[in-house]
């Protein structure tokens, strides 16, 4: 890993390994039984762009319904995008033939949220972790598989003697390790992790997060880390994107987003996270938003956040704000100079330093 | 008088694999207007204790071999079922984690809210409906009058949790037990719901038992904390003292293992190993296999919950060293 610094932060000049541009996914809403006609669409993802560099972790945060899991499915090619491109090493993977897609898929793997339902209860751990080799036999010749599976279990901190056990014989944290071992089997370059620690106990979460960081350094992996827990995302990510209702509201390095947020939604989100320290907690200013997230089938015009925003003005209803560095900070060296999709983007520190 | 006092409570479950001792001698108390947070991981016995207090434990397989639960000074465990039913719902109420499965999907929310008044106060249908609207307004559900006839699935997660809170508050109870009330909610909605709960608690001077695994939520709202591990309380303290200087290695480990919003931090501290299987709890101190400070005595001798100064308690043989660090 010569091109990486010690914490796995990539040299920014490097070519992005994954380039996502204007990604859109609309799920049709239909009416009628025999003659289905489309009456609308759930705009789950509506124009999302970002890059992922080698060895980097991009965190994606947002509340339920913001489209973050749909982005994960699109990246995995489990869903076909309505429009937009996903370039892996320059090649658009949304338009590949089945055969070419299979080769690409080897390099992009996924770790799921729920370790209880993402492992087949009737397969042994050895079969689960070794299954990717059935689809990609070129990675491990038949006779070698057993050994490879034991190696993988060892890498994720499980006893290799457990190959013949079934998922129900493991705890939640151990199952998540099995899921990670399966994700690593084909030596991928990118791992898309959708809420990988949300279902785990607090003391076990730290173990799994540490494991993922160690594996990243060891294998030079790039992560897309999707979560709703902002503290964990800050811990693991080099860059963070904040999503709201199918759009990217703000994107930047972890310091830019957490110390210098300029989008009102990011500010509200950060201020709402309870900090486990009663003394700073009392000193923090809390922004409590009114109401709920609107339905993605019928999003507000203009800026999607305007219905809950305290800064909303007429312009917000008419004009969709673009994700760009706010003009206020265009010349500035400060942390606030990063893309933010708000007409009135302005820095407001909300995370009190300890 | 103390609102609720749990004394030396034990709860067993009789299973095919033998007796599982889910709760082993738990004691805590709550005063009117006070918030007690019960913190623990899955299987620590925090919810089972609450279910025993509410009287909604399935018995069998559950059994309460020992202990007292004093509510306004009277022991709930020796009361008749009839007396207990009058207290449950009216004087003490519970808010569950998953509002969608706690509400009946085939009845309107207005009907379910009104049921409280019909059953406990013999109100007519019309009166009950009017009171239901009033309750929905109190928990700040917009357009309450129009939505009283809606079904639970027509509300968002945050609104459903408000309905649960409205139902718990209906008869103005003295004590509310909230079991992970915001775990299933998004961060911004979680902040709304916790704020609402705190406002209402202040207004009615209710005692609140908040059961959670989220150290952040606890720091925000609790007055005092009881940390549970393997069916026992391992540490009790006021919220500030606990965060400033934990007196039990488990609490310390938990606090060190959470990533912080305001710090980037290096590698996270991780408590080794896994929470114990409650059918085979380790001897001595149940935490010793995972404890970085464990010594011989920890393997053989169960540490009592000892007083460690100003209302604090720690069940660690070496609490002085833990505090001293």
XYZ file of C-alpha atoms in Angstrom, chain A:
354
model
C 0.000 0.000 0.000
C 2.634 2.490 -0.993
C 0.145 5.145 -2.014
C -1.518 5.269 1.358
C -0.666 7.122 4.479
C -0.742 5.269 7.783
C -4.468 5.679 8.532
C -5.470 4.436 5.125
C -6.258 7.899 3.800
C -5.607 7.837 0.084
C -3.589 10.326 -1.820
C -6.366 12.450 -3.310
C -4.829 12.682 -6.765
C -5.345 8.959 -7.337
C -7.994 7.827 -9.826
C -11.291 7.078 -8.144
C -12.057 3.361 -8.100
C -15.780 4.058 -8.215
C -17.465 7.068 -9.830
C -21.183 7.515 -9.364
C -22.885 10.186 -11.456
C -26.487 11.422 -11.328
C -27.758 8.091 -10.093
C -31.561 7.866 -10.191
C -33.851 5.062 -9.087
C -37.609 5.465 -9.301
C -39.860 2.612 -8.269
C -43.138 2.766 -10.219
C -46.427 2.959 -8.339
C -49.135 1.129 -10.245
C -52.878 0.876 -10.046
C -55.240 -1.768 -11.398
C -55.000 -5.554 -11.415
C -55.256 -6.662 -15.034
C -54.289 -3.449 -16.731
C -51.589 -1.948 -14.598
C -50.963 1.677 -15.220
C -48.360 3.788 -13.590
C -49.796 6.457 -11.334
C -46.553 7.797 -9.926
C -43.123 6.828 -8.707
C -41.312 6.528 -5.424
C -38.240 8.626 -6.012
C -35.954 6.594 -3.783
C -32.731 7.937 -5.266
C -32.942 11.102 -7.309
C -29.618 12.276 -8.682
C -26.764 11.189 -6.441
C -23.082 11.602 -7.365
C -19.925 10.704 -5.475
C -16.461 9.169 -5.895
C -14.755 6.447 -3.942
C -10.962 6.275 -3.911
C -8.787 3.268 -3.259
C -8.316 2.440 0.404
C -10.861 5.036 1.426
C -14.020 4.768 3.516
C -16.987 6.804 2.378
C -19.697 6.970 5.023
C -23.278 7.563 3.924
C -25.675 8.730 6.628
C -29.319 9.578 6.601
C -32.605 8.635 8.186
C -34.889 5.831 7.100
C -36.337 6.447 3.652
C -33.487 8.690 2.503
C -32.409 6.177 -0.139
C -29.108 5.076 1.354
C -29.908 1.368 1.146
C -31.178 1.758 -2.420
C -27.815 3.300 -3.299
C -26.156 0.176 -1.858
C -28.361 -2.086 -3.973
C -27.626 -0.060 -7.096
C -23.897 -0.258 -6.469
C -24.215 -4.027 -6.134
C -26.292 -4.140 -9.312
C -29.109 -5.771 -7.374
C -31.361 -3.073 -8.797
C -31.163 -1.459 -12.226
C -30.889 2.334 -12.049
C -33.528 4.408 -13.832
C -30.715 6.603 -15.126
C -27.184 7.612 -14.265
C -23.857 5.820 -14.338
C -21.729 3.819 -11.937
C -18.170 3.581 -13.218
C -15.899 0.978 -11.728
C -12.343 1.705 -12.907
C -13.777 3.755 -15.746
C -16.264 1.131 -16.949
C -20.008 1.739 -16.575
C -21.279 -1.346 -14.737
C -24.952 -0.543 -15.246
C -24.696 -1.460 -18.929
C -22.563 -4.591 -18.774
C -23.476 -8.003 -20.163
C -24.168 -10.731 -17.610
C -20.761 -12.301 -18.165
C -18.817 -9.064 -17.788
C -20.921 -8.155 -14.792
C -19.961 -11.357 -13.034
C -16.294 -10.451 -13.257
C -16.975 -7.003 -11.824
C -19.134 -8.362 -9.038
C -16.208 -10.354 -7.766
C -14.589 -7.085 -6.858
C -17.580 -5.454 -5.177
C -19.022 -7.357 -2.238
C -21.623 -6.592 0.367
C -22.036 -7.015 4.116
C -25.639 -6.890 5.292
C -27.274 -5.369 8.334
C -29.022 -8.298 9.896
C -26.724 -11.208 10.649
C -29.773 -13.288 11.616
C -31.469 -13.290 8.224
C -28.553 -12.850 5.836
C -27.070 -16.290 6.597
C -28.851 -19.417 5.383
C -29.799 -21.348 8.538
C -29.491 -24.707 6.786
C -25.940 -24.231 5.551
C -22.828 -24.727 7.637
C -20.461 -21.849 8.168
C -17.959 -23.530 5.861
C -20.527 -23.743 3.068
C -21.650 -20.143 3.589
C -18.162 -18.694 3.486
C -17.123 -21.012 0.637
C -20.205 -20.435 -1.523
C -18.694 -17.512 -3.464
C -16.066 -19.976 -4.762
C -18.823 -22.009 -6.469
C -19.725 -18.989 -8.566
C -16.161 -17.851 -9.125
C -14.190 -21.117 -9.293
C -11.177 -19.317 -10.742
C -10.435 -17.779 -7.335
C -9.859 -21.045 -5.510
C -9.392 -24.476 -7.082
C -11.653 -27.173 -5.641
C -9.056 -28.899 -3.506
C -7.973 -25.636 -1.971
C -11.342 -24.391 -0.776
C -11.423 -25.974 2.661
C -8.114 -24.383 3.499
C -9.195 -20.996 2.166
C -12.381 -21.043 4.247
C -10.432 -21.836 7.421
C -8.034 -19.023 6.622
C -10.919 -16.599 6.178
C -12.473 -17.580 9.501
C -9.118 -17.032 11.153
C -8.776 -13.600 9.527
C -12.103 -12.408 10.961
C -11.276 -13.737 14.423
C -13.336 -16.921 14.469
C -12.025 -20.323 15.437
C -11.338 -22.256 12.166
C -12.623 -25.392 13.927
C -16.150 -23.949 13.602
C -16.490 -24.712 9.858
C -19.080 -27.413 10.431
C -21.312 -25.422 12.752
C -24.586 -23.752 11.786
C -25.390 -20.032 12.085
C -27.764 -20.498 15.053
C -24.839 -21.725 17.139
C -23.256 -18.278 17.002
C -23.999 -14.955 18.684
C -24.904 -11.826 16.712
C -21.354 -10.461 16.652
C -19.926 -13.799 15.530
C -22.530 -14.048 12.758
C -21.567 -10.630 11.517
C -17.973 -11.882 11.371
C -19.182 -14.803 9.235
C -20.907 -12.321 6.925
C -17.671 -10.345 6.666
C -15.658 -13.503 5.945
C -18.050 -14.319 3.095
C -17.658 -10.775 1.776
C -13.867 -11.162 1.815
C -13.774 -14.597 0.173
C -13.221 -13.344 -3.370
C -10.647 -10.756 -2.325
C -12.790 -7.829 -3.438
C -11.559 -4.272 -3.737
C -14.759 -2.625 -2.576
C -17.054 -3.652 0.257
C -20.482 -2.070 0.541
C -21.588 -2.411 4.166
C -25.236 -1.554 4.846
C -25.685 -0.878 8.577
C -23.202 -3.628 9.508
C -23.216 -3.014 13.262
C -26.702 -1.623 13.918
C -28.122 -4.934 15.120
C -25.273 -5.630 17.550
C -24.825 -4.956 21.272
C -22.737 -1.917 22.184
C -19.758 -3.885 23.474
C -19.743 -6.074 20.354
C -20.100 -3.145 17.916
C -16.629 -1.913 18.825
C -15.145 -5.349 18.093
C -16.694 -5.474 14.616
C -15.751 -1.867 13.772
C -12.154 -2.544 14.810
C -12.144 -5.720 12.721
C -13.344 -3.825 9.643
C -10.631 -1.196 10.103
C -7.937 -3.854 10.493
C -9.091 -5.681 7.366
C -9.087 -2.441 5.417
C -5.439 -1.828 6.269
C -4.510 -5.449 5.634
C -6.196 -5.846 2.244
C -6.317 -2.238 1.023
C -10.119 -2.337 0.835
C -12.368 0.574 -0.038
C -15.562 0.790 1.984
C -18.940 2.328 1.409
C -20.194 2.374 4.992
C -23.911 3.048 5.258
C -25.354 3.766 8.694
C -27.719 5.948 10.621
C -25.395 6.175 13.643
C -23.414 9.356 13.067
C -20.856 8.618 15.772
C -19.813 5.308 14.231
C -19.716 6.826 10.758
C -17.393 9.557 11.950
C -15.168 7.011 13.598
C -14.671 4.852 10.521
C -15.031 7.258 7.583
C -12.542 9.400 5.711
C -15.319 11.214 3.903
C -19.015 11.434 4.713
C -22.084 12.061 2.560
C -25.377 13.097 4.162
C -28.515 12.013 2.305
C -32.028 13.375 2.611
C -35.011 12.096 0.654
C -33.054 10.649 -2.270
C -30.532 13.450 -2.630
C -27.101 14.182 -1.262
C -27.440 17.177 1.045
C -23.785 17.637 1.900
C -20.529 15.801 1.324
C -17.007 16.323 2.607
C -14.260 14.952 4.803
C -15.261 13.834 8.261
C -13.888 17.039 9.734
C -15.678 19.262 7.211
C -19.009 17.592 7.892
C -18.781 17.215 11.665
C -16.908 20.384 12.608
C -18.075 22.723 9.825
C -21.526 21.613 8.650
C -23.196 24.168 6.389
C -26.453 22.405 5.440
C -29.304 22.924 7.924
C -30.257 19.240 7.772
C -26.752 18.119 8.701
C -26.760 20.639 11.533
C -30.069 19.361 12.869
C -28.999 15.743 12.505
C -25.750 16.307 14.358
C -27.339 18.326 17.113
C -29.947 15.590 17.678
C -27.398 12.878 18.400
C -27.219 12.346 22.143
C -23.632 12.626 23.377
C -22.677 10.200 26.158
C -21.402 12.923 28.444
C -23.857 14.717 30.734
C -21.571 17.723 31.108
C -21.148 18.659 27.448
C -24.726 17.550 26.854
C -26.032 20.426 28.964
C -24.010 22.980 27.017
C -24.991 21.867 23.532
C -27.544 23.666 21.508
C -30.162 21.293 20.179
C -32.103 21.839 16.978
C -35.324 19.844 17.178
C -36.925 19.516 13.756
C -40.665 19.707 13.317
C -42.583 16.915 11.660
C -41.523 13.835 9.747
C -39.661 13.106 6.544
C -42.103 13.638 3.611
C -43.009 10.699 1.377
C -40.505 10.081 -1.451
C -43.501 9.409 -3.724
C -44.446 13.047 -3.456
C -41.385 15.069 -2.451
C -41.636 18.837 -1.891
C -40.759 21.105 -4.812
C -37.421 22.866 -4.873
C -35.317 21.933 -1.884
C -36.624 18.724 -0.355
C -35.758 19.751 3.150
C -37.645 23.049 3.050
C -40.792 21.692 4.764
C -38.813 21.099 7.960
C -36.215 23.827 7.594
C -36.121 26.945 9.749
C -34.306 28.887 7.026
C -36.787 28.099 4.241
C -37.697 31.048 2.005
C -39.625 31.413 -1.255
C -36.593 30.607 -3.336
C -36.344 27.171 -1.669
C -39.758 26.149 -3.001
C -38.932 27.198 -6.554
C -35.332 26.333 -7.150
C -33.586 23.026 -6.466
C -30.305 23.839 -4.701
C -27.281 22.266 -6.379
C -24.661 20.306 -4.514
C -21.747 22.743 -4.761
C -19.309 24.651 -2.580
C -21.336 27.623 -1.242
C -20.253 30.920 -2.843
C -19.774 32.341 0.663
C -16.833 29.993 1.146
C -15.623 29.652 -2.462
C -12.365 31.500 -1.774
C -12.066 30.329 1.783
C -9.554 27.878 3.202
C -11.855 26.952 6.058
C -13.521 23.589 6.622
C -16.815 25.049 5.459
C -15.584 25.043 1.845
C -17.148 21.756 0.757
C -20.218 20.883 -1.362
C -23.551 21.602 0.295
C -26.969 21.629 -1.395
C -28.514 24.665 0.287
C -29.312 28.166 -0.988
C -28.462 29.597 2.406
C -25.565 27.377 3.402
C -23.759 28.809 6.376
C -21.526 27.292 8.982
C -22.963 26.679 12.419
C -20.949 24.516 14.779
C -23.188 22.038 16.580
C -20.795 19.422 17.894
C -19.339 20.742 21.142
C -15.742 19.719 21.625
C -15.159 17.670 24.743
